[in-house]
JSON list of C-alpha atoms in Angstrom, two decimals:
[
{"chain": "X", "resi": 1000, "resn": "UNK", "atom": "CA", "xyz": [202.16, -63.56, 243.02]},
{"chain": "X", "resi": 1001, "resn": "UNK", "atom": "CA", "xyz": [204.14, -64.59, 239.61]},
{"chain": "X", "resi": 1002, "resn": "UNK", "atom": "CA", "xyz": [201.02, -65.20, 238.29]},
{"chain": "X", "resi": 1003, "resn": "UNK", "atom": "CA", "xyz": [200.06, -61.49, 238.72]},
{"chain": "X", "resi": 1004, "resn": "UNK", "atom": "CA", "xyz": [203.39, -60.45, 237.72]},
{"chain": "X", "resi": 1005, "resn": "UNK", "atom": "CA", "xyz": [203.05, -62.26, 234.63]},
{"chain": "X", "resi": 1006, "resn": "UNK", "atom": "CA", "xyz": [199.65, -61.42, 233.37]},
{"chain": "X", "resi": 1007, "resn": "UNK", "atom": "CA", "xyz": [200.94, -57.83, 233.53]},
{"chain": "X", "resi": 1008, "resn": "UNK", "atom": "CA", "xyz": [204.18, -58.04, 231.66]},
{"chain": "X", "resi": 1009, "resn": "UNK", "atom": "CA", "xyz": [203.40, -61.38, 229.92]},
{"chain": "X", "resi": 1010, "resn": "UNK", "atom": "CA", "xyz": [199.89, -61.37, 229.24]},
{"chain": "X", "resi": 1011, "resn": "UNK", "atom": "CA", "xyz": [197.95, -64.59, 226.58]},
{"chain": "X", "resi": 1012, "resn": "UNK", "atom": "CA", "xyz": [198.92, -63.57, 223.01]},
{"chain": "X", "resi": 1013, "resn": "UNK", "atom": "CA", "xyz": [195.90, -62.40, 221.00]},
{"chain": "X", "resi": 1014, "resn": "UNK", "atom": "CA", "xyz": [196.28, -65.71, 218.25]},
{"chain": "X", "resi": 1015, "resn": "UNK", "atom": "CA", "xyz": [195.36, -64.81, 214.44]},
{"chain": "X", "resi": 1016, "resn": "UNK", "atom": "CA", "xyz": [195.77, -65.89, 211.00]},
{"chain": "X", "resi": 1017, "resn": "UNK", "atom": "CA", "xyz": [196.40, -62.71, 208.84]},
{"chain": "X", "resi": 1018, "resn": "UNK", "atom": "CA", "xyz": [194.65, -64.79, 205.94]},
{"chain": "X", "resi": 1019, "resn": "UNK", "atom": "CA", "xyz": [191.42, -64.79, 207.74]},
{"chain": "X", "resi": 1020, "resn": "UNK", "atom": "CA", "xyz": [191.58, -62.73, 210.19]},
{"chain": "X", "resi": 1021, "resn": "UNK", "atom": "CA", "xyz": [192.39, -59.01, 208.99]},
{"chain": "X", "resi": 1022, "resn": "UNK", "atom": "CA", "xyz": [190.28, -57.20, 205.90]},
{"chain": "X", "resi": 1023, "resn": "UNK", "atom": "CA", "xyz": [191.12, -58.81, 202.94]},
{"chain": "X", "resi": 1024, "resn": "UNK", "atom": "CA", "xyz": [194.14, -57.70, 200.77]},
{"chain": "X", "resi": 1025, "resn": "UNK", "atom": "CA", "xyz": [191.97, -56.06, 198.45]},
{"chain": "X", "resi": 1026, "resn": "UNK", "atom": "CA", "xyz": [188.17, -55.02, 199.43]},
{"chain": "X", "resi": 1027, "resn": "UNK", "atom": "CA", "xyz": [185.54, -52.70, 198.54]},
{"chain": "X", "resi": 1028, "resn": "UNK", "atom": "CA", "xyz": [183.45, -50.10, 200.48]},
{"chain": "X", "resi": 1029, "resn": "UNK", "atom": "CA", "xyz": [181.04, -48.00, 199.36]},
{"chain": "X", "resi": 1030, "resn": "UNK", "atom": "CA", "xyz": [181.61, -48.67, 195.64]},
{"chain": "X", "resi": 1031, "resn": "UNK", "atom": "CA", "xyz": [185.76, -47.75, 195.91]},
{"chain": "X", "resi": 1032, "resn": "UNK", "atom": "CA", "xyz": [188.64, -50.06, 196.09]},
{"chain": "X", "resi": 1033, "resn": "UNK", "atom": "CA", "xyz": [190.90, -50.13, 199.00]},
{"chain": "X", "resi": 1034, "resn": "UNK", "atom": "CA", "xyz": [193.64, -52.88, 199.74]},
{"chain": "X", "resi": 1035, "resn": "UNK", "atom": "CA", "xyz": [195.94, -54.21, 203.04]},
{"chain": "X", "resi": 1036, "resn": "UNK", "atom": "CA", "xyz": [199.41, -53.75, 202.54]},
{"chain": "X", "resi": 1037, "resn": "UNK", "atom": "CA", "xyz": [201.64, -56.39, 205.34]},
{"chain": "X", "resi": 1038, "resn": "UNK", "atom": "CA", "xyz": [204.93, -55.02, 206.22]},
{"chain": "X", "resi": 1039, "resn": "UNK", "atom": "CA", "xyz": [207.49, -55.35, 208.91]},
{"chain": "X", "resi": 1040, "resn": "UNK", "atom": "CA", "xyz": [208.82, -52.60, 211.16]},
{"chain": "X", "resi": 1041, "resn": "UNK", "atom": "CA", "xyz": [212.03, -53.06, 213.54]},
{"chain": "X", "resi": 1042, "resn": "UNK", "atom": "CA", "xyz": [211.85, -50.90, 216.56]},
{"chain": "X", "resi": 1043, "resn": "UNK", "atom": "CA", "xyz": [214.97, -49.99, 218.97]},
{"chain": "X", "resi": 1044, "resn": "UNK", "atom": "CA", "xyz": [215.20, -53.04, 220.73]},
{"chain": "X", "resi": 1045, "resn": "UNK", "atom": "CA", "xyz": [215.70, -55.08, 217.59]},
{"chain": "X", "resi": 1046, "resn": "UNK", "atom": "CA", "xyz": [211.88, -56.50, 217.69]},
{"chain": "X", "resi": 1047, "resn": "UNK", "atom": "CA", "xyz": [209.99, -57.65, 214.48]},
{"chain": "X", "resi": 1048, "resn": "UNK", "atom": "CA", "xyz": [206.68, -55.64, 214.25]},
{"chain": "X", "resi": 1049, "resn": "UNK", "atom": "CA", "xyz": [204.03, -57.03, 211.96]},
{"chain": "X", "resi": 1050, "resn": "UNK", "atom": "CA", "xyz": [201.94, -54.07, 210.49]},
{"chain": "X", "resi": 1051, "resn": "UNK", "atom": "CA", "xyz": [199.67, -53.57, 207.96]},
{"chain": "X", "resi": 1052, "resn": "UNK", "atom": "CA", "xyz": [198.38, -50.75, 205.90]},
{"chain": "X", "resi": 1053, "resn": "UNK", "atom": "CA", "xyz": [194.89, -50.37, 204.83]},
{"chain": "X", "resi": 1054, "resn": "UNK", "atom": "CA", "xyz": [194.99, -47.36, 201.80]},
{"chain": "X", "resi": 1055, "resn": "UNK", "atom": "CA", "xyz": [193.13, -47.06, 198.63]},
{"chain": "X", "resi": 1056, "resn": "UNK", "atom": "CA", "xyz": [194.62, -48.88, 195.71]},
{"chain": "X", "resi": 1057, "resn": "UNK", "atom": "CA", "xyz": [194.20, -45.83, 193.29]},
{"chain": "X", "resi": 1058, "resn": "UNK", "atom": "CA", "xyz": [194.25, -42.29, 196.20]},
{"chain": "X", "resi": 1059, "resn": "UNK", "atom": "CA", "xyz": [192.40, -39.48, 195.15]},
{"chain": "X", "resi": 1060, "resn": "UNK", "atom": "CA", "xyz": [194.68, -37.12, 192.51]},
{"chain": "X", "resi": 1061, "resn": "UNK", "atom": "CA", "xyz": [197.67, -38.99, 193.37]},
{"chain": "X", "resi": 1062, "resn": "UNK", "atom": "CA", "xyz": [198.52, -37.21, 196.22]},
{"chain": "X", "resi": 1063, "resn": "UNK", "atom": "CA", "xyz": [199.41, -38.22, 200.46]},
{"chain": "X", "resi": 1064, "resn": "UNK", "atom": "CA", "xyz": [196.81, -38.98, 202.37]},
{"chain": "X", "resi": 1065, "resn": "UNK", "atom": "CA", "xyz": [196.30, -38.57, 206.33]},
{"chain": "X", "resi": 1066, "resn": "UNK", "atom": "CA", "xyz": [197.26, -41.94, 208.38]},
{"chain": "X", "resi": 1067, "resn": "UNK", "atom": "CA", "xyz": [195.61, -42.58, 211.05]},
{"chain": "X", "resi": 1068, "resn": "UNK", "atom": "CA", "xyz": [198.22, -45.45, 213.42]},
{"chain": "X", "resi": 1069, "resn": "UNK", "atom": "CA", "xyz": [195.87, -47.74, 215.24]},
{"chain": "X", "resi": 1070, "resn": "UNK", "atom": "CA", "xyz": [197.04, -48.86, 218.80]},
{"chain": "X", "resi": 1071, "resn": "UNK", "atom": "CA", "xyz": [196.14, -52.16, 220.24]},
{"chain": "X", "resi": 1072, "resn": "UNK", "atom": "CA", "xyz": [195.06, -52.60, 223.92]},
{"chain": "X", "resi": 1073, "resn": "UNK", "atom": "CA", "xyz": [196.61, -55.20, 226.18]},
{"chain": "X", "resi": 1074, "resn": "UNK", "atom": "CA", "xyz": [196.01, -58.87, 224.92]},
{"chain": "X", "resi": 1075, "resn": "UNK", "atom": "CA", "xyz": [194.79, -57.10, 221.63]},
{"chain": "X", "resi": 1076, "resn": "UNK", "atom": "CA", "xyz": [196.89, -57.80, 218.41]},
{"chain": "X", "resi": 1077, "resn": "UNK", "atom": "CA", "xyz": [196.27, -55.31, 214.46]},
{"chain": "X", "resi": 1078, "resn": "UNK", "atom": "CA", "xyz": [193.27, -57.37, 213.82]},
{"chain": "X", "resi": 1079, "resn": "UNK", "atom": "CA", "xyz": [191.44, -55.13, 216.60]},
{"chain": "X", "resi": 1080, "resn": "UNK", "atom": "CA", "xyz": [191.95, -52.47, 213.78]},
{"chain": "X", "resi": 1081, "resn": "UNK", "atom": "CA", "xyz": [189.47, -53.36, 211.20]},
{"chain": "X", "resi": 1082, "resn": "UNK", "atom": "CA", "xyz": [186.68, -51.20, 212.72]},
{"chain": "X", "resi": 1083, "resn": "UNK", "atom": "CA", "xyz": [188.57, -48.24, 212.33]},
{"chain": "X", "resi": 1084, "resn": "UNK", "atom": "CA", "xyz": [189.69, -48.92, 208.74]},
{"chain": "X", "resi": 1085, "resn": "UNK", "atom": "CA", "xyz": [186.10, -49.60, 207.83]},
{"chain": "X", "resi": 1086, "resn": "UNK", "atom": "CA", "xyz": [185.10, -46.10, 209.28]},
{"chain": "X", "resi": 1087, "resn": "UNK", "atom": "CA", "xyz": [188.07, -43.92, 208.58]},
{"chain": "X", "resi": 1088, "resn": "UNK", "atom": "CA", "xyz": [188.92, -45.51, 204.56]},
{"chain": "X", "resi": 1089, "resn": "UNK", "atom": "CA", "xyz": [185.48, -43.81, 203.13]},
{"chain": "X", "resi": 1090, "resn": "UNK", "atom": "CA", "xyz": [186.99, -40.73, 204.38]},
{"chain": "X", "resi": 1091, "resn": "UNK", "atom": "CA", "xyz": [190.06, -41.03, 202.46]},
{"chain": "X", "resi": 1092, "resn": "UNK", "atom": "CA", "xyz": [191.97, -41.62, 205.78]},
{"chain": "X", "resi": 1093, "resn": "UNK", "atom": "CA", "xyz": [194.49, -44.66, 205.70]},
{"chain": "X", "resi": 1094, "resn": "UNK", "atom": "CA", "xyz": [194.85, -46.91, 208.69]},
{"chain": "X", "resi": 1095, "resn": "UNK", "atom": "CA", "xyz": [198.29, -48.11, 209.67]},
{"chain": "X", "resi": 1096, "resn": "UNK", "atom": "CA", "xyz": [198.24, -50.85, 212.61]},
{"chain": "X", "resi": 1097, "resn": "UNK", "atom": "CA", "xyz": [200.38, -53.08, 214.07]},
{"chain": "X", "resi": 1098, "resn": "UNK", "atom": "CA", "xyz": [201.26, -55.45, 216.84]},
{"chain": "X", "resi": 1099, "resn": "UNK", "atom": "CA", "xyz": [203.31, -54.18, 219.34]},
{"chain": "X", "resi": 1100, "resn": "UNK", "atom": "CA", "xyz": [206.48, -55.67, 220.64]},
{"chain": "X", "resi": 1101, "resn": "UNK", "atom": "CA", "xyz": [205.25, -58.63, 222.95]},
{"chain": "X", "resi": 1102, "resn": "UNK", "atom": "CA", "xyz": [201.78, -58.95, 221.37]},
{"chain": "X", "resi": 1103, "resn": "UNK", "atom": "CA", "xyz": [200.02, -61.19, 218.22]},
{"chain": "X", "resi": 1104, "resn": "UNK", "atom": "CA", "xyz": [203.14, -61.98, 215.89]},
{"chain": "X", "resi": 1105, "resn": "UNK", "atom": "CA", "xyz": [205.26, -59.07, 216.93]},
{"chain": "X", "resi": 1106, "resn": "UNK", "atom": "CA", "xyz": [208.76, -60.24, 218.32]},
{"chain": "X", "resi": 1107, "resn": "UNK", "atom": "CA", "xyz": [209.81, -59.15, 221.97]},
{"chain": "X", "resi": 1108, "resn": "UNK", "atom": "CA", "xyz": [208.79, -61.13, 224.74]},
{"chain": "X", "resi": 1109, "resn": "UNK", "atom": "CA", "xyz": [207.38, -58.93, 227.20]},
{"chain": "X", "resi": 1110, "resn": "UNK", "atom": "CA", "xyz": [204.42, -56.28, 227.17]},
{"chain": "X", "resi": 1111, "resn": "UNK", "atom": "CA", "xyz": [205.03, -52.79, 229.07]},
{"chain": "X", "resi": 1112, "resn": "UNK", "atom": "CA", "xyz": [202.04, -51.06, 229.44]},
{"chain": "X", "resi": 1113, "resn": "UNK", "atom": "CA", "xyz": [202.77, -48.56, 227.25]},
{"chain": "X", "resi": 1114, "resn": "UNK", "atom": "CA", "xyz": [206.83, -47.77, 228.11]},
{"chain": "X", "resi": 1115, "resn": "UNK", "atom": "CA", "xyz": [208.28, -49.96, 225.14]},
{"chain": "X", "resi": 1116, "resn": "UNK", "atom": "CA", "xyz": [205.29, -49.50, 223.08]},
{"chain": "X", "resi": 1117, "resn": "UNK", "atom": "CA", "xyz": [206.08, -45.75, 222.94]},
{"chain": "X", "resi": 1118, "resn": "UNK", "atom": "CA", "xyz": [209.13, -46.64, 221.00]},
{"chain": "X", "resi": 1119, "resn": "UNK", "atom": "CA", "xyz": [207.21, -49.18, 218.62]},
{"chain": "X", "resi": 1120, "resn": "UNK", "atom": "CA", "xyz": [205.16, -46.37, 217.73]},
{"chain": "X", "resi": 1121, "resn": "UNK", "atom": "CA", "xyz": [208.17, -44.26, 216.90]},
{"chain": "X", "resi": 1122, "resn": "UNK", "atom": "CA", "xyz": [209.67, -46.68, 215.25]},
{"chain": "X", "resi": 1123, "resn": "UNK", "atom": "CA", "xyz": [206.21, -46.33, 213.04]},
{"chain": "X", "resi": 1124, "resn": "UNK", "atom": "CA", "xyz": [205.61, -42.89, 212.66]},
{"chain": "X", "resi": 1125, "resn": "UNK", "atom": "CA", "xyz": [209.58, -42.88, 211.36]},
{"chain": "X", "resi": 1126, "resn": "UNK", "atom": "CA", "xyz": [208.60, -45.44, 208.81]},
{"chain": "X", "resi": 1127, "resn": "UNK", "atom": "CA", "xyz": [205.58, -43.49, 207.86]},
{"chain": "X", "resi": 1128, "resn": "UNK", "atom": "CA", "xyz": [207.40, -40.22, 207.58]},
{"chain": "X", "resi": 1129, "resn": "UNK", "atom": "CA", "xyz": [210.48, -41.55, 205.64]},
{"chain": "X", "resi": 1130, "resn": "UNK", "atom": "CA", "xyz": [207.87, -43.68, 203.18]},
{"chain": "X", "resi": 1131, "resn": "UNK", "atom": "CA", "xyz": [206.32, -40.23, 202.07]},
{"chain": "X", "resi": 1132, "resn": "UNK", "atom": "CA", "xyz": [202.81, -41.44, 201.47]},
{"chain": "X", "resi": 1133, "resn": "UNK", "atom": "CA", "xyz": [200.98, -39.97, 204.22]},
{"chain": "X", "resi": 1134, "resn": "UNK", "atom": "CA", "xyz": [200.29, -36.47, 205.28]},
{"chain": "X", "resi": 1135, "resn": "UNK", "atom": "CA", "xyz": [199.03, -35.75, 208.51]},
{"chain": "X", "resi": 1136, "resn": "UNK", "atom": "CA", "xyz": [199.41, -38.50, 211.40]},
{"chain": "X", "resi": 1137, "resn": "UNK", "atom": "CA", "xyz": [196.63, -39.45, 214.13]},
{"chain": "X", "resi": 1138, "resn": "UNK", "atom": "CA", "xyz": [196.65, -42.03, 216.60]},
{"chain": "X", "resi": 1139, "resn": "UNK", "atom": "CA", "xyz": [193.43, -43.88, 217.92]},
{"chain": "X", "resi": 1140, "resn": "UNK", "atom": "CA", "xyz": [194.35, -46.16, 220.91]},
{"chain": "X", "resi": 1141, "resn": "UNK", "atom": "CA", "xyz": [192.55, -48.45, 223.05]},
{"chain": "X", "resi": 1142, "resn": "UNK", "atom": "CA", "xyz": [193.53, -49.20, 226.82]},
{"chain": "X", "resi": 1143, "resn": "UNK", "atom": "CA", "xyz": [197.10, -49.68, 226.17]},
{"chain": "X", "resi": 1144, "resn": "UNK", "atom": "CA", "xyz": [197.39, -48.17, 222.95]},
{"chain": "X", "resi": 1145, "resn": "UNK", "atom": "CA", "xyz": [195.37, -45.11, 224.42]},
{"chain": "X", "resi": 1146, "resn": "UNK", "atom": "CA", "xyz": [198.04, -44.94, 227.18]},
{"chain": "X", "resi": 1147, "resn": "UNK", "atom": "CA", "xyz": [201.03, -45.39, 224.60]},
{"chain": "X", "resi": 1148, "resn": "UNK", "atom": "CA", "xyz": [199.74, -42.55, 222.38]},
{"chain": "X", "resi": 1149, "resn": "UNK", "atom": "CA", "xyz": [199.25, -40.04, 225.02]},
{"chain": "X", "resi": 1150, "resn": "UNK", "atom": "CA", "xyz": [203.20, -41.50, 225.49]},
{"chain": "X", "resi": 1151, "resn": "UNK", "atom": "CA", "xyz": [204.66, -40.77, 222.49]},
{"chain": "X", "resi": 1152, "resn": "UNK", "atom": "CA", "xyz": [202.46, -37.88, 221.48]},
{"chain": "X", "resi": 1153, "resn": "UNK", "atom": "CA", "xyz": [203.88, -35.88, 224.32]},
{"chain": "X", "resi": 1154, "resn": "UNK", "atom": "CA", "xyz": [207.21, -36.16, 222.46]},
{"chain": "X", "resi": 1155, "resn": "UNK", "atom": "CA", "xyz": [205.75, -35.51, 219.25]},
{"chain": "X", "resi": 1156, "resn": "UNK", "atom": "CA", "xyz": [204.09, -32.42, 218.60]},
{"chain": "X", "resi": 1157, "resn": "UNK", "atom": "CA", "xyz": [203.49, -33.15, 214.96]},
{"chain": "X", "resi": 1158, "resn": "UNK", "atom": "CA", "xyz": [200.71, -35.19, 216.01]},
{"chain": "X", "resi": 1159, "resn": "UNK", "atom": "CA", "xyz": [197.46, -33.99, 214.31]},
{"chain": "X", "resi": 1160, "resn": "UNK", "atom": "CA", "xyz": [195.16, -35.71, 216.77]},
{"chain": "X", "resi": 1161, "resn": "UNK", "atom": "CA", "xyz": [194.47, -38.71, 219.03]},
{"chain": "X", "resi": 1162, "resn": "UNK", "atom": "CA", "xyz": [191.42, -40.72, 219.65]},
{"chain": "X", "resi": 1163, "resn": "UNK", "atom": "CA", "xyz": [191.99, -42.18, 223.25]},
{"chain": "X", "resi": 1164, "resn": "UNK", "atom": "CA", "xyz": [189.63, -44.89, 224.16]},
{"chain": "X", "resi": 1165, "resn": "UNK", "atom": "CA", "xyz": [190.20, -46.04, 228.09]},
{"chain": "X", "resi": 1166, "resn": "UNK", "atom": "CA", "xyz": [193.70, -45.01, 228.72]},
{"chain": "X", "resi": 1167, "resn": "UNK", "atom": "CA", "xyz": [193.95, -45.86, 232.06]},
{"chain": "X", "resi": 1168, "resn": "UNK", "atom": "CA", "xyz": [196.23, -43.71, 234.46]},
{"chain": "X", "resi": 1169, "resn": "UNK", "atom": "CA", "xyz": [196.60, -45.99, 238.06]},
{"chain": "X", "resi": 1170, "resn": "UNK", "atom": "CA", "xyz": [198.19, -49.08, 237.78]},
{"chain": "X", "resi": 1171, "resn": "UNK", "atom": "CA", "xyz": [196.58, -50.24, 241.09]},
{"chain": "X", "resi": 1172, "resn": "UNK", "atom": "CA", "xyz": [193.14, -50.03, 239.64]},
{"chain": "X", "resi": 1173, "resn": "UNK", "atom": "CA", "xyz": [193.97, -51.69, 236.36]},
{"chain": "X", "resi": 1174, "resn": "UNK", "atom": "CA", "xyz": [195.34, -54.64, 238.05]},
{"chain": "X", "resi": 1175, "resn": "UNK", "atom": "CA", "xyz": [192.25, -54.85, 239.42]},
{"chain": "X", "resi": 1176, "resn": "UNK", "atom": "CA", "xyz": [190.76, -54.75, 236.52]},
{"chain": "X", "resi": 1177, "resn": "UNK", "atom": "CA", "xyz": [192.89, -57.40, 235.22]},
{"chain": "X", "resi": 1178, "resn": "UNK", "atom": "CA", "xyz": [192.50, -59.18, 238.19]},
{"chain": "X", "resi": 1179, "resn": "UNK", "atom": "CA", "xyz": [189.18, -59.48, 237.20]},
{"chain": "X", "resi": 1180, "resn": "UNK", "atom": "CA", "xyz": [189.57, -59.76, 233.76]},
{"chain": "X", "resi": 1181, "resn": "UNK", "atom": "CA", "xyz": [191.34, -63.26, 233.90]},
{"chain": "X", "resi": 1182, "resn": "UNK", "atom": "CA", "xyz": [189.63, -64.37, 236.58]},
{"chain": "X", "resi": 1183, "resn": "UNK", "atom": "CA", "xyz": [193.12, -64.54, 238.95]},
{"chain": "X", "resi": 1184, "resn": "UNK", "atom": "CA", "xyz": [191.97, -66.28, 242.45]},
{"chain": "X", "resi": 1185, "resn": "UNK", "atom": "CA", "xyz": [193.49, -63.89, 244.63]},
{"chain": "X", "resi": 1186, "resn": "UNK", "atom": "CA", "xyz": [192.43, -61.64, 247.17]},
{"chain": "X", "resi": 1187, "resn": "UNK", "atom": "CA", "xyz": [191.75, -58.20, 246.37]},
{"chain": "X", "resi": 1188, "resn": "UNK", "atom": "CA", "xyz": [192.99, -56.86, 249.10]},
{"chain": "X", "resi": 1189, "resn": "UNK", "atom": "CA", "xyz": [196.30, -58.40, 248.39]},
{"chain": "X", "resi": 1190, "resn": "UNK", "atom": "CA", "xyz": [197.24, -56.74, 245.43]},
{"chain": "X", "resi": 1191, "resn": "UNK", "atom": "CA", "xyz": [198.43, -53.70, 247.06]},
{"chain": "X", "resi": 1192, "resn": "UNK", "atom": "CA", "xyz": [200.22, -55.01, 249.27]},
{"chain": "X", "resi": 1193, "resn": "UNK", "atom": "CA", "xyz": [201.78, -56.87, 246.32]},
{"chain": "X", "resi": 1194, "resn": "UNK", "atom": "CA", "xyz": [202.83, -53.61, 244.45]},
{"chain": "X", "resi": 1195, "resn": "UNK", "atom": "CA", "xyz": [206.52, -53.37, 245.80]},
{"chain": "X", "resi": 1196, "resn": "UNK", "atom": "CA", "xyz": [207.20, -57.07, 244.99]},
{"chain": "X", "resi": 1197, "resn": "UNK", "atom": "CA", "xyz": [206.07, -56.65, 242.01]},
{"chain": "X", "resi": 1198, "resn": "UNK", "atom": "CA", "xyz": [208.01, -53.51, 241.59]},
{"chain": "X", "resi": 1199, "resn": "UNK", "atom": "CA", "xyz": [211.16, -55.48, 241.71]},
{"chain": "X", "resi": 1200, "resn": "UNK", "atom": "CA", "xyz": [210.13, -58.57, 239.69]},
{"chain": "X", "resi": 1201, "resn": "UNK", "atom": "CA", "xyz": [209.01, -56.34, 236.61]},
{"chain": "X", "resi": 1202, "resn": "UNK", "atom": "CA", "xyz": [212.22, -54.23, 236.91]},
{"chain": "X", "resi": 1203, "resn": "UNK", "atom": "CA", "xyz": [214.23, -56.98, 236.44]},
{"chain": "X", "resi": 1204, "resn": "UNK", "atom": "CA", "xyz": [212.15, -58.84, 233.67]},
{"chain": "X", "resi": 1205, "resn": "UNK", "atom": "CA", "xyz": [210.97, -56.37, 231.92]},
{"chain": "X", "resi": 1206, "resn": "UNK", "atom": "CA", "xyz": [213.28, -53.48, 232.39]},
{"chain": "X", "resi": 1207, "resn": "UNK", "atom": "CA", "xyz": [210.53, -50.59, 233.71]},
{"chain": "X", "resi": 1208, "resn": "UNK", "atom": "CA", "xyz": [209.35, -49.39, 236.72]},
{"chain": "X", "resi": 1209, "resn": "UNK", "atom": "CA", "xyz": [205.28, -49.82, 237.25]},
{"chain": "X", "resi": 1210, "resn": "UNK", "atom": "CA", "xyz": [205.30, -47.07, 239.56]},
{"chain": "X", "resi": 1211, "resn": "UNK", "atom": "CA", "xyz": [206.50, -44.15, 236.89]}
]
């Protein structure tokens, strides 16, 4: 059952080298110049996020450009984000992504499902805003990251748009997906029963309730 409990709230970090593993610092696509700009966000809580920027390195008449804030899935980590920056950059759309708290090289030591992460992406969009190099702000989020968007975009209607990608909305059927996922040997038809336990255990670890 702890096992369960923790592959929820304390699932394997996505591992990464920033040197090899994200675009390069400075790239080309289709015949312009864009680069990756590494930066660290603090949320709330007092947690280290490591983010990264991908913008052109000269923008079109000098003026903001729309961000689009890339949000991880569970287990995922900002190098999940170079897709989008290869599509969106052409478009003169930046991509801002990070690692939420609990995930890749972020501090924090649990993952919530989407509760914290609301308030890493806060923390972001606050950056982004106070910065004053971006214009309009979109989210694209996967799993998780879909989940935590529709979160915080709730509470901010200055959201231009959000590309949701497999939020999922019943926490019974995604631990049965994760369940499945890592390959846990227990019983299906044990999990629900487990629900209430693990209620309790993730309140007091992790500070949230799984059933709101």
């Amino acid at each position: 059952m702890e096992q369960l409990v923790n592959f929820i709230i304390r699932p394997p970090r996505a591992e990464y080298d920033p040197k090899n593993d994200l675009l390069d610092q400075e790239f080309m696509l289709k015949g312009k110049w864009y680069q990756r700009k590494d930066l660290e966000v603090k949320n709330s809580r007092g947690d280290v996020l490591q983010c990264s920027h991908y913008l052109p390195i000269v923008s079109p008449e000098g003026k903001p450009l729309p961000c689009v804030i890339y949000c991880h899935g569970n287990s995922g980590c900002r190098a999940d984000a170079s897709e989008a920056a290869i599509i969106l950059l052409p478009s003169n759309i930046t991509v801002f992504t990070l690692d939420f708290s609990g995930s890749g090289l972020s501090g924090g030591e649990h993952v919530t499902l989407g509760w914290n992460e609301r308030n890493d992406l806060r923390a972001v969009v606050e950056y982004l805003r106070a910065d004053g190099n971006v214009s309009l702000i979109g989210l694209w989020g996967r799993s998780m990251g879909a989940v935590t968007s529709l979160m915080y975009g709730a509470e901010d209607p200055s959201i231009a748009g959000m590309v949701l990608d497999s939020p999922f909305s019943d926490l019974v059927d995604l631990m049965m997906e994760l369940v499945d996922t890592y390959k846990i040997r227990l019983p299906k038809f044990t999990v629900k029963f487990a629900i209430q336990y693990m209620r309790r255990a993730i309140q007091k670890k992790a500070k949230f309730d799984i059933t709101t």
